[in-house]
């Protein structure tokens, strides 16, 4: 019964992976600002039906100050700066190399989490992050001098998306689809306006429409499909399948753009796969404290932290305001919304 859901997760990865080689073609007619704007406006269009389906639409200015600031940060780093840096790097390097460099988002997310966002990283996690970084360095060596600058730009993009990942994960009271909608609408519109004010929009209507459609599918529908898969398979299994996105990007770069499969790319893929397996197995256990809190976010009742229903427990994922009582315990865990903490002293 899980096969259809696995196919949904694979389709999500395929759509996201396709963004890099197709964007490479679109950049011949559109500036980085213009394409970034179109992609994220498309993303907003792509998720709007799931936002409407959720029923409870939350306006950012009605959120509490802390969560509104987090959403604003996600818009700036994830919706504006990240795609601009990525597209600037994509102009300089092969789409297949950029597809692999995007794996640095995992490294950036892990390191930022360890030092800033109370997301503990074990020795295994550091080894995995090092392997992914080494694979990026190997690819840079195969791209020449332009590859160094391109690698730096894509790394900056991954750092921006790493910050975005943590900020989005900490937002209470708004669904992933809604955060994607606001990120796409605000950041996409802003980048497009800046792009048109800097240089005229000389791209054909086909290129403009192509940018929007690519955004709808690669950044909008892809996210919707990923959320659907995660709700049935769990976040870890879904992320493992979604991690195939760079490989779809490489395959399409070779088929659509005629790029060569180099030995650097082969070595980088092997290193990445090994590092990914290590990173996905990484979790830790220690005594930690959950403070008393009332908040709202998508959750289910089989994770040991959401037992607030006395009867008629809903099946699957749902969202409503709920209370967590003070709790101190130890169990193997990953850094989700309820595990952003330091070790407690015995």
mmCIF file of C-alpha atoms in Angstrom:
data_model
loop_
_atom_site.group_PDB
_atom_site.id
_atom_site.type_symbol
_atom_site.label_atom_id
_atom_site.label_comp_id
_atom_site.label_asym_id
_atom_site.label_seq_id
_atom_site.Cartn_x
_atom_site.Cartn_y
_atom_site.Cartn_z
ATOM 1 C CA UNK A 1 0.000 0.000 0.000
ATOM 2 C CA UNK A 2 2.977 2.308 0.409
ATOM 3 C CA UNK A 3 4.039 2.043 -3.256
ATOM 4 C CA UNK A 4 1.767 4.893 -4.484
ATOM 5 C CA UNK A 5 3.095 7.144 -1.699
ATOM 6 C CA UNK A 6 6.695 6.238 -2.561
ATOM 7 C CA UNK A 7 5.959 7.167 -6.174
ATOM 8 C CA UNK A 8 4.559 10.497 -4.949
ATOM 9 C CA UNK A 9 7.796 11.169 -3.040
ATOM 10 C CA UNK A 10 9.861 10.230 -6.113
ATOM 11 C CA UNK A 11 7.785 12.564 -8.290
ATOM 12 C CA UNK A 12 8.375 15.338 -5.762
ATOM 13 C CA UNK A 13 12.143 14.774 -6.030
ATOM 14 C CA UNK A 14 11.999 14.593 -9.841
ATOM 15 C CA UNK A 15 10.123 17.897 -10.112
ATOM 16 C CA UNK A 16 12.546 19.662 -7.780
ATOM 17 C CA UNK A 17 15.598 18.147 -9.492
ATOM 18 C CA UNK A 18 14.323 19.320 -12.887
ATOM 19 C CA UNK A 19 14.459 22.958 -11.760
ATOM 20 C CA UNK A 20 18.239 23.277 -12.183
ATOM 21 C CA UNK A 21 18.705 22.164 -15.823
ATOM 22 C CA UNK A 22 15.520 23.898 -17.002
ATOM 23 C CA UNK A 23 16.511 27.114 -15.176
ATOM 24 C CA UNK A 24 19.863 26.947 -16.988
ATOM 25 C CA UNK A 25 18.009 27.313 -20.307
ATOM 26 C CA UNK A 26 15.699 30.055 -19.048
ATOM 27 C CA UNK A 27 18.656 32.161 -17.851
ATOM 28 C CA UNK A 28 19.574 32.773 -21.498
ATOM 29 C CA UNK A 29 16.534 35.077 -21.728
ATOM 30 C CA UNK A 30 15.847 36.185 -18.154
ATOM 31 C CA UNK A 31 17.981 37.869 -15.502
ATOM 32 C CA UNK A 32 18.587 36.138 -12.176
ATOM 33 C CA UNK A 33 16.211 38.535 -10.395
ATOM 34 C CA UNK A 34 13.487 38.040 -12.998
ATOM 35 C CA UNK A 35 13.704 34.245 -13.033
ATOM 36 C CA UNK A 36 13.915 34.025 -9.227
ATOM 37 C CA UNK A 37 10.773 36.141 -9.008
ATOM 38 C CA UNK A 38 8.865 34.061 -11.542
ATOM 39 C CA UNK A 39 9.896 30.772 -9.908
ATOM 40 C CA UNK A 40 8.653 31.797 -6.469
ATOM 41 C CA UNK A 41 5.456 33.415 -7.716
ATOM 42 C CA UNK A 42 4.854 30.085 -9.417
ATOM 43 C CA UNK A 43 5.521 28.329 -6.123
ATOM 44 C CA UNK A 44 2.812 30.416 -4.453
ATOM 45 C CA UNK A 45 0.394 29.491 -7.243
ATOM 46 C CA UNK A 46 1.347 25.834 -6.889
ATOM 47 C CA UNK A 47 0.454 25.571 -3.202
ATOM 48 C CA UNK A 48 -2.583 27.823 -3.123
ATOM 49 C CA UNK A 49 -5.066 24.951 -3.454
ATOM 50 C CA UNK A 50 -3.644 23.143 -0.402
ATOM 51 C CA UNK A 51 -3.765 26.445 1.529
ATOM 52 C CA UNK A 52 -7.435 26.803 0.642
ATOM 53 C CA UNK A 53 -8.078 23.142 1.484
ATOM 54 C CA UNK A 54 -6.611 23.623 4.967
ATOM 55 C CA UNK A 55 -9.396 26.117 5.593
ATOM 56 C CA UNK A 56 -7.666 28.172 8.292
ATOM 57 C CA UNK A 57 -5.711 30.903 6.484
ATOM 58 C CA UNK A 58 -3.450 32.913 8.796
ATOM 59 C CA UNK A 59 -2.327 36.408 7.821
ATOM 60 C CA UNK A 60 1.312 37.153 8.798
ATOM 61 C CA UNK A 61 0.443 40.436 10.502
ATOM 62 C CA UNK A 62 -1.902 38.538 12.834
ATOM 63 C CA UNK A 63 0.832 36.153 13.986
ATOM 64 C CA UNK A 64 2.681 36.806 17.226
ATOM 65 C CA UNK A 65 5.824 38.906 16.887
ATOM 66 C CA UNK A 66 8.328 36.047 17.283
ATOM 67 C CA UNK A 67 6.746 33.871 14.587
ATOM 68 C CA UNK A 68 6.203 36.828 12.256
ATOM 69 C CA UNK A 69 9.937 37.626 12.475
ATOM 70 C CA UNK A 70 10.766 33.993 11.710
ATOM 71 C CA UNK A 71 8.499 34.063 8.657
ATOM 72 C CA UNK A 72 10.050 37.348 7.499
ATOM 73 C CA UNK A 73 13.509 35.823 7.853
ATOM 74 C CA UNK A 74 12.401 32.788 5.816
ATOM 75 C CA UNK A 75 11.073 35.107 3.091
ATOM 76 C CA UNK A 76 14.305 37.116 2.917
ATOM 77 C CA UNK A 77 16.812 34.256 3.145
ATOM 78 C CA UNK A 78 14.843 31.414 1.550
ATOM 79 C CA UNK A 79 12.708 33.260 -0.981
ATOM 80 C CA UNK A 80 14.897 36.190 -2.049
ATOM 81 C CA UNK A 81 18.631 35.757 -1.378
ATOM 82 C CA UNK A 82 18.878 31.962 -1.781
ATOM 83 C CA UNK A 83 17.492 31.683 -5.327
ATOM 84 C CA UNK A 84 19.413 34.755 -6.495
ATOM 85 C CA UNK A 85 22.742 33.266 -5.387
ATOM 86 C CA UNK A 86 21.822 29.890 -6.913
ATOM 87 C CA UNK A 87 20.915 31.328 -10.311
ATOM 88 C CA UNK A 88 24.036 33.497 -10.362
ATOM 89 C CA UNK A 89 26.119 30.358 -9.790
ATOM 90 C CA UNK A 90 24.127 28.435 -12.387
ATOM 91 C CA UNK A 91 25.162 30.984 -15.031
ATOM 92 C CA UNK A 92 28.816 30.053 -14.463
ATOM 93 C CA UNK A 93 28.798 26.268 -14.027
ATOM 94 C CA UNK A 94 27.267 23.119 -15.478
ATOM 95 C CA UNK A 95 23.765 22.318 -14.268
ATOM 96 C CA UNK A 96 24.919 18.818 -13.241
ATOM 97 C CA UNK A 97 27.574 20.285 -10.916
ATOM 98 C CA UNK A 98 25.101 22.767 -9.441
ATOM 99 C CA UNK A 99 22.643 19.916 -8.841
ATOM 100 C CA UNK A 100 25.273 18.178 -6.703
ATOM 101 C CA UNK A 101 26.405 21.378 -4.987
ATOM 102 C CA UNK A 102 22.857 21.881 -3.758
ATOM 103 C CA UNK A 103 23.533 19.021 -1.343
ATOM 104 C CA UNK A 104 25.524 21.573 0.658
ATOM 105 C CA UNK A 105 22.145 22.756 1.945
ATOM 106 C CA UNK A 106 22.205 19.697 4.238
ATOM 107 C CA UNK A 107 25.658 20.655 5.508
ATOM 108 C CA UNK A 108 24.681 24.290 6.023
ATOM 109 C CA UNK A 109 21.491 23.283 7.833
ATOM 110 C CA UNK A 110 23.382 20.876 10.105
ATOM 111 C CA UNK A 111 26.189 23.302 11.009
ATOM 112 C CA UNK A 112 23.871 26.277 11.535
ATOM 113 C CA UNK A 113 21.665 24.076 13.667
ATOM 114 C CA UNK A 114 24.564 22.914 15.816
ATOM 115 C CA UNK A 115 25.959 26.375 16.542
ATOM 116 C CA UNK A 116 22.877 28.611 16.443
ATOM 117 C CA UNK A 117 19.550 26.744 16.545
ATOM 118 C CA UNK A 118 20.130 24.237 19.399
ATOM 119 C CA UNK A 119 20.283 21.286 17.007
ATOM 120 C CA UNK A 120 22.859 18.836 18.374
ATOM 121 C CA UNK A 121 25.159 17.229 15.787
ATOM 122 C CA UNK A 122 26.956 13.997 16.711
ATOM 123 C CA UNK A 123 30.306 12.732 15.446
ATOM 124 C CA UNK A 124 28.491 10.725 12.765
ATOM 125 C CA UNK A 125 26.735 13.867 11.626
ATOM 126 C CA UNK A 126 30.021 15.780 11.360
ATOM 127 C CA UNK A 127 31.584 12.966 9.294
ATOM 128 C CA UNK A 128 28.572 12.960 6.966
ATOM 129 C CA UNK A 129 28.683 16.751 6.598
ATOM 130 C CA UNK A 130 32.403 16.545 5.822
ATOM 131 C CA UNK A 131 31.795 13.928 3.126
ATOM 132 C CA UNK A 132 29.166 16.077 1.412
ATOM 133 C CA UNK A 133 31.473 19.101 1.562
ATOM 134 C CA UNK A 134 34.352 17.074 0.091
ATOM 135 C CA UNK A 135 32.143 15.951 -2.794
ATOM 136 C CA UNK A 136 31.437 19.638 -3.552
ATOM 137 C CA UNK A 137 35.168 20.469 -3.506
ATOM 138 C CA UNK A 138 35.874 17.641 -5.975
ATOM 139 C CA UNK A 139 33.234 18.996 -8.333
ATOM 140 C CA UNK A 140 34.646 22.511 -8.062
ATOM 141 C CA UNK A 141 38.036 21.238 -9.255
ATOM 142 C CA UNK A 142 36.410 19.957 -12.429
ATOM 143 C CA UNK A 143 34.778 23.293 -13.312
ATOM 144 C CA UNK A 144 37.921 25.448 -13.579
ATOM 145 C CA UNK A 145 38.275 28.999 -12.239
ATOM 146 C CA UNK A 146 34.629 29.849 -12.982
ATOM 147 C CA UNK A 147 33.639 26.798 -10.945
ATOM 148 C CA UNK A 148 35.223 28.259 -7.812
ATOM 149 C CA UNK A 149 33.061 31.378 -7.969
ATOM 150 C CA UNK A 150 30.022 29.312 -8.904
ATOM 151 C CA UNK A 151 30.686 26.990 -5.966
ATOM 152 C CA UNK A 152 30.919 29.955 -3.600
ATOM 153 C CA UNK A 153 27.620 31.377 -4.894
ATOM 154 C CA UNK A 154 25.790 28.053 -4.585
ATOM 155 C CA UNK A 155 27.275 27.615 -1.098
ATOM 156 C CA UNK A 156 25.877 31.036 -0.138
ATOM 157 C CA UNK A 157 22.511 29.934 -1.514
ATOM 158 C CA UNK A 158 22.651 26.782 0.600
ATOM 159 C CA UNK A 159 23.511 28.798 3.713
ATOM 160 C CA UNK A 160 20.484 31.016 3.040
ATOM 161 C CA UNK A 161 18.267 27.952 2.654
ATOM 162 C CA UNK A 162 19.802 26.416 5.767
ATOM 163 C CA UNK A 163 18.722 29.487 7.739
ATOM 164 C CA UNK A 164 15.322 29.270 6.036
ATOM 165 C CA UNK A 165 14.962 25.593 7.026
ATOM 166 C CA UNK A 166 15.539 26.322 10.712
ATOM 167 C CA UNK A 167 13.333 29.413 10.798
ATOM 168 C CA UNK A 168 10.493 27.600 9.037
ATOM 169 C CA UNK A 169 10.796 24.605 11.372
ATOM 170 C CA UNK A 170 10.402 26.885 14.399
ATOM 171 C CA UNK A 171 7.260 28.673 13.176
ATOM 172 C CA UNK A 172 4.174 27.783 15.222
ATOM 173 C CA UNK A 173 0.605 28.140 14.012
ATOM 174 C CA UNK A 174 1.195 28.117 10.253
ATOM 175 C CA UNK A 175 1.371 25.129 7.922
ATOM 176 C CA UNK A 176 4.309 24.434 5.555
ATOM 177 C CA UNK A 177 2.019 25.176 2.608
ATOM 178 C CA UNK A 178 1.099 28.579 4.037
ATOM 179 C CA UNK A 179 4.727 29.503 4.731
ATOM 180 C CA UNK A 180 5.578 28.482 1.150
ATOM 181 C CA UNK A 181 2.694 30.601 -0.158
ATOM 182 C CA UNK A 182 3.803 33.736 1.671
ATOM 183 C CA UNK A 183 7.444 33.130 0.831
ATOM 184 C CA UNK A 184 6.598 32.714 -2.846
ATOM 185 C CA UNK A 185 4.179 35.634 -3.050
ATOM 186 C CA UNK A 186 6.251 38.226 -1.177
ATOM 187 C CA UNK A 187 9.766 37.183 -2.211
ATOM 188 C CA UNK A 188 8.775 36.349 -5.781
ATOM 189 C CA UNK A 189 6.979 39.640 -6.352
ATOM 190 C CA UNK A 190 9.833 41.630 -4.783
ATOM 191 C CA UNK A 191 12.545 39.948 -6.866
ATOM 192 C CA UNK A 192 10.521 40.311 -10.062
ATOM 193 C CA UNK A 193 9.931 44.039 -9.452
ATOM 194 C CA UNK A 194 13.637 44.567 -8.718
ATOM 195 C CA UNK A 195 14.581 42.576 -11.804
ATOM 196 C CA UNK A 196 12.315 44.597 -14.098
ATOM 197 C CA UNK A 197 13.509 47.907 -12.601
ATOM 198 C CA UNK A 198 17.177 46.975 -13.153
ATOM 199 C CA UNK A 199 16.746 45.707 -16.714
ATOM 200 C CA UNK A 200 13.779 45.479 -19.089
ATOM 201 C CA UNK A 201 12.000 42.164 -19.365
ATOM 202 C CA UNK A 202 13.252 41.176 -22.821
ATOM 203 C CA UNK A 203 12.571 37.453 -22.526
ATOM 204 C CA UNK A 204 9.897 35.952 -24.742
ATOM 205 C CA UNK A 205 6.436 35.224 -23.422
ATOM 206 C CA UNK A 206 7.399 31.565 -23.630
ATOM 207 C CA UNK A 207 10.334 32.143 -21.269
ATOM 208 C CA UNK A 208 8.185 34.128 -18.815
ATOM 209 C CA UNK A 209 5.445 31.508 -18.891
ATOM 210 C CA UNK A 210 8.083 28.787 -18.614
ATOM 211 C CA UNK A 211 9.504 30.376 -15.455
ATOM 212 C CA UNK A 212 6.064 30.519 -13.863
ATOM 213 C CA UNK A 213 5.192 26.940 -14.835
ATOM 214 C CA UNK A 214 8.562 25.686 -13.592
ATOM 215 C CA UNK A 215 7.883 27.423 -10.280
ATOM 216 C CA UNK A 216 4.407 25.894 -10.054
ATOM 217 C CA UNK A 217 5.742 22.366 -10.531
ATOM 218 C CA UNK A 218 9.335 22.422 -9.189
ATOM 219 C CA UNK A 219 8.753 24.637 -6.150
ATOM 220 C CA UNK A 220 4.971 24.440 -5.628
ATOM 221 C CA UNK A 221 3.626 21.011 -6.555
ATOM 222 C CA UNK A 222 6.911 19.437 -5.436
ATOM 223 C CA UNK A 223 6.396 20.782 -1.920
ATOM 224 C CA UNK A 224 2.752 19.694 -1.871
ATOM 225 C CA UNK A 225 3.721 16.180 -2.976
ATOM 226 C CA UNK A 226 6.526 16.041 -0.393
ATOM 227 C CA UNK A 227 4.183 17.072 2.421
ATOM 228 C CA UNK A 228 1.706 14.406 1.273
ATOM 229 C CA UNK A 229 4.424 11.734 1.276
ATOM 230 C CA UNK A 230 5.772 12.830 4.674
ATOM 231 C CA UNK A 231 2.319 12.550 6.203
ATOM 232 C CA UNK A 232 2.136 8.881 5.175
ATOM 233 C CA UNK A 233 5.769 7.697 5.208
ATOM 234 C CA UNK A 234 7.174 9.925 7.942
ATOM 235 C CA UNK A 235 9.717 12.718 7.586
ATOM 236 C CA UNK A 236 12.840 10.513 7.584
ATOM 237 C CA UNK A 237 11.747 8.092 4.853
ATOM 238 C CA UNK A 238 10.363 10.927 2.758
ATOM 239 C CA UNK A 239 13.588 12.905 3.073
ATOM 240 C CA UNK A 240 15.607 9.873 1.994
ATOM 241 C CA UNK A 241 13.535 9.564 -1.177
ATOM 242 C CA UNK A 242 13.562 13.331 -1.775
ATOM 243 C CA UNK A 243 17.357 13.256 -1.561
ATOM 244 C CA UNK A 244 17.317 11.686 -5.015
ATOM 245 C CA UNK A 245 16.512 15.157 -6.443
ATOM 246 C CA UNK A 246 20.168 15.988 -7.305
ATOM 247 C CA UNK A 247 20.484 12.764 -9.267
ATOM 248 C CA UNK A 248 17.380 13.593 -11.285
ATOM 249 C CA UNK A 249 18.947 16.997 -11.923
ATOM 250 C CA UNK A 250 22.166 15.352 -13.146
ATOM 251 C CA UNK A 251 20.302 12.911 -15.392
ATOM 252 C CA UNK A 252 18.213 15.678 -16.952
ATOM 253 C CA UNK A 253 21.319 17.892 -17.368
ATOM 254 C CA UNK A 254 22.947 15.131 -19.400
ATOM 255 C CA UNK A 255 19.806 14.334 -21.433
ATOM 256 C CA UNK A 256 18.509 17.877 -21.999
ATOM 257 C CA UNK A 257 21.697 19.963 -22.040
ATOM 258 C CA UNK A 258 24.173 17.409 -23.358
ATOM 259 C CA UNK A 259 26.533 17.783 -20.383
ATOM 260 C CA UNK A 260 29.235 15.144 -19.856
ATOM 261 C CA UNK A 261 29.362 12.623 -17.028
ATOM 262 C CA UNK A 262 32.861 13.247 -15.612
ATOM 263 C CA UNK A 263 34.951 11.258 -13.170
ATOM 264 C CA UNK A 264 34.625 14.126 -10.680
ATOM 265 C CA UNK A 265 30.865 13.776 -10.859
ATOM 266 C CA UNK A 266 31.073 10.004 -10.360
ATOM 267 C CA UNK A 267 33.307 10.331 -7.265
ATOM 268 C CA UNK A 268 31.092 13.120 -5.864
ATOM 269 C CA UNK A 269 27.980 10.956 -6.245
ATOM 270 C CA UNK A 270 29.591 8.029 -4.393
ATOM 271 C CA UNK A 271 30.750 10.307 -1.561
ATOM 272 C CA UNK A 272 27.327 11.920 -1.341
ATOM 273 C CA UNK A 273 25.441 8.629 -1.139
ATOM 274 C CA UNK A 274 27.693 7.331 1.666
ATOM 275 C CA UNK A 275 27.431 10.650 3.530
ATOM 276 C CA UNK A 276 23.671 10.763 3.076
ATOM 277 C CA UNK A 277 23.252 7.302 4.603
ATOM 278 C CA UNK A 278 25.323 8.399 7.611
ATOM 279 C CA UNK A 279 23.416 11.664 7.997
ATOM 280 C CA UNK A 280 20.013 10.000 7.842
ATOM 281 C CA UNK A 281 21.034 7.480 10.517
ATOM 282 C CA UNK A 282 22.208 10.274 12.821
ATOM 283 C CA UNK A 283 20.184 10.804 15.990
ATOM 284 C CA UNK A 284 21.055 11.104 19.641
ATOM 285 C CA UNK A 285 19.661 10.438 23.125
ATOM 286 C CA UNK A 286 20.062 12.364 26.360
ATOM 287 C CA UNK A 287 17.937 13.742 29.178
ATOM 288 C CA UNK A 288 16.180 16.898 28.068
ATOM 289 C CA UNK A 289 13.392 19.178 29.276
ATOM 290 C CA UNK A 290 10.180 20.211 27.546
ATOM 291 C CA UNK A 291 8.860 23.428 29.061
ATOM 292 C CA UNK A 292 5.111 23.978 29.437
ATOM 293 C CA UNK A 293 3.787 25.571 26.263
ATOM 294 C CA UNK A 294 0.566 26.181 24.332
ATOM 295 C CA UNK A 295 0.932 26.322 20.554
ATOM 296 C CA UNK A 296 -0.462 25.072 17.238
ATOM 297 C CA UNK A 297 1.238 23.128 14.474
ATOM 298 C CA UNK A 298 0.640 20.010 12.309
ATOM 299 C CA UNK A 299 1.127 16.898 14.502
ATOM 300 C CA UNK A 300 0.024 13.317 15.079
ATOM 301 C CA UNK A 301 -0.468 11.244 18.220
ATOM 302 C CA UNK A 302 2.045 8.447 17.904
ATOM 303 C CA UNK A 303 5.249 10.401 18.612
ATOM 304 C CA UNK A 304 5.162 10.379 22.427
ATOM 305 C CA UNK A 305 4.719 14.155 22.718
ATOM 306 C CA UNK A 306 1.094 14.676 21.718
ATOM 307 C CA UNK A 307 -1.185 12.812 24.127
ATOM 308 C CA UNK A 308 -3.523 15.720 24.846
ATOM 309 C CA UNK A 309 -6.700 13.939 23.637
ATOM 310 C CA UNK A 310 -8.647 11.965 26.250
ATOM 311 C CA UNK A 311 -10.850 10.282 23.644
ATOM 312 C CA UNK A 312 -11.632 10.308 19.926
ATOM 313 C CA UNK A 313 -7.987 10.692 18.966
ATOM 314 C CA UNK A 314 -7.783 11.836 15.312
ATOM 315 C CA UNK A 315 -5.893 9.600 12.906
ATOM 316 C CA UNK A 316 -2.927 10.969 10.971
ATOM 317 C CA UNK A 317 -1.753 14.563 10.782
ATOM 318 C CA UNK A 318 -3.947 17.433 11.948
ATOM 319 C CA UNK A 319 -3.535 20.880 13.476
ATOM 320 C CA UNK A 320 -5.177 22.684 16.391
ATOM 321 C CA UNK A 321 -4.080 24.609 19.514
ATOM 322 C CA UNK A 322 -2.834 22.215 22.205
ATOM 323 C CA UNK A 323 -0.889 22.292 25.466
ATOM 324 C CA UNK A 324 2.306 20.512 26.471
ATOM 325 C CA UNK A 325 2.943 20.045 30.193
ATOM 326 C CA UNK A 326 6.402 20.242 31.737
ATOM 327 C CA UNK A 327 8.303 17.024 30.959
ATOM 328 C CA UNK A 328 11.835 15.711 31.504
ATOM 329 C CA UNK A 329 12.801 12.447 29.822
ATOM 330 C CA UNK A 330 15.330 10.742 27.530
ATOM 331 C CA UNK A 331 14.744 8.999 24.197
ATOM 332 C CA UNK A 332 16.386 8.848 20.754
ATOM 333 C CA UNK A 333 15.278 11.902 18.803
ATOM 334 C CA UNK A 334 15.931 14.183 15.893
ATOM 335 C CA UNK A 335 15.881 18.027 16.033
ATOM 336 C CA UNK A 336 12.200 18.638 15.341
ATOM 337 C CA UNK A 337 10.016 21.462 16.676
ATOM 338 C CA UNK A 338 9.972 19.895 20.170
ATOM 339 C CA UNK A 339 13.698 19.105 20.394
ATOM 340 C CA UNK A 340 15.560 22.399 20.151
ATOM 341 C CA UNK A 341 17.491 22.224 23.381
ATOM 342 C CA UNK A 342 20.797 21.763 25.163
ATOM 343 C CA UNK A 343 21.649 18.745 27.306
ATOM 344 C CA UNK A 344 20.251 18.894 30.813
ATOM 345 C CA UNK A 345 22.519 18.272 33.770
ATOM 346 C CA UNK A 346 21.929 15.128 35.791
#
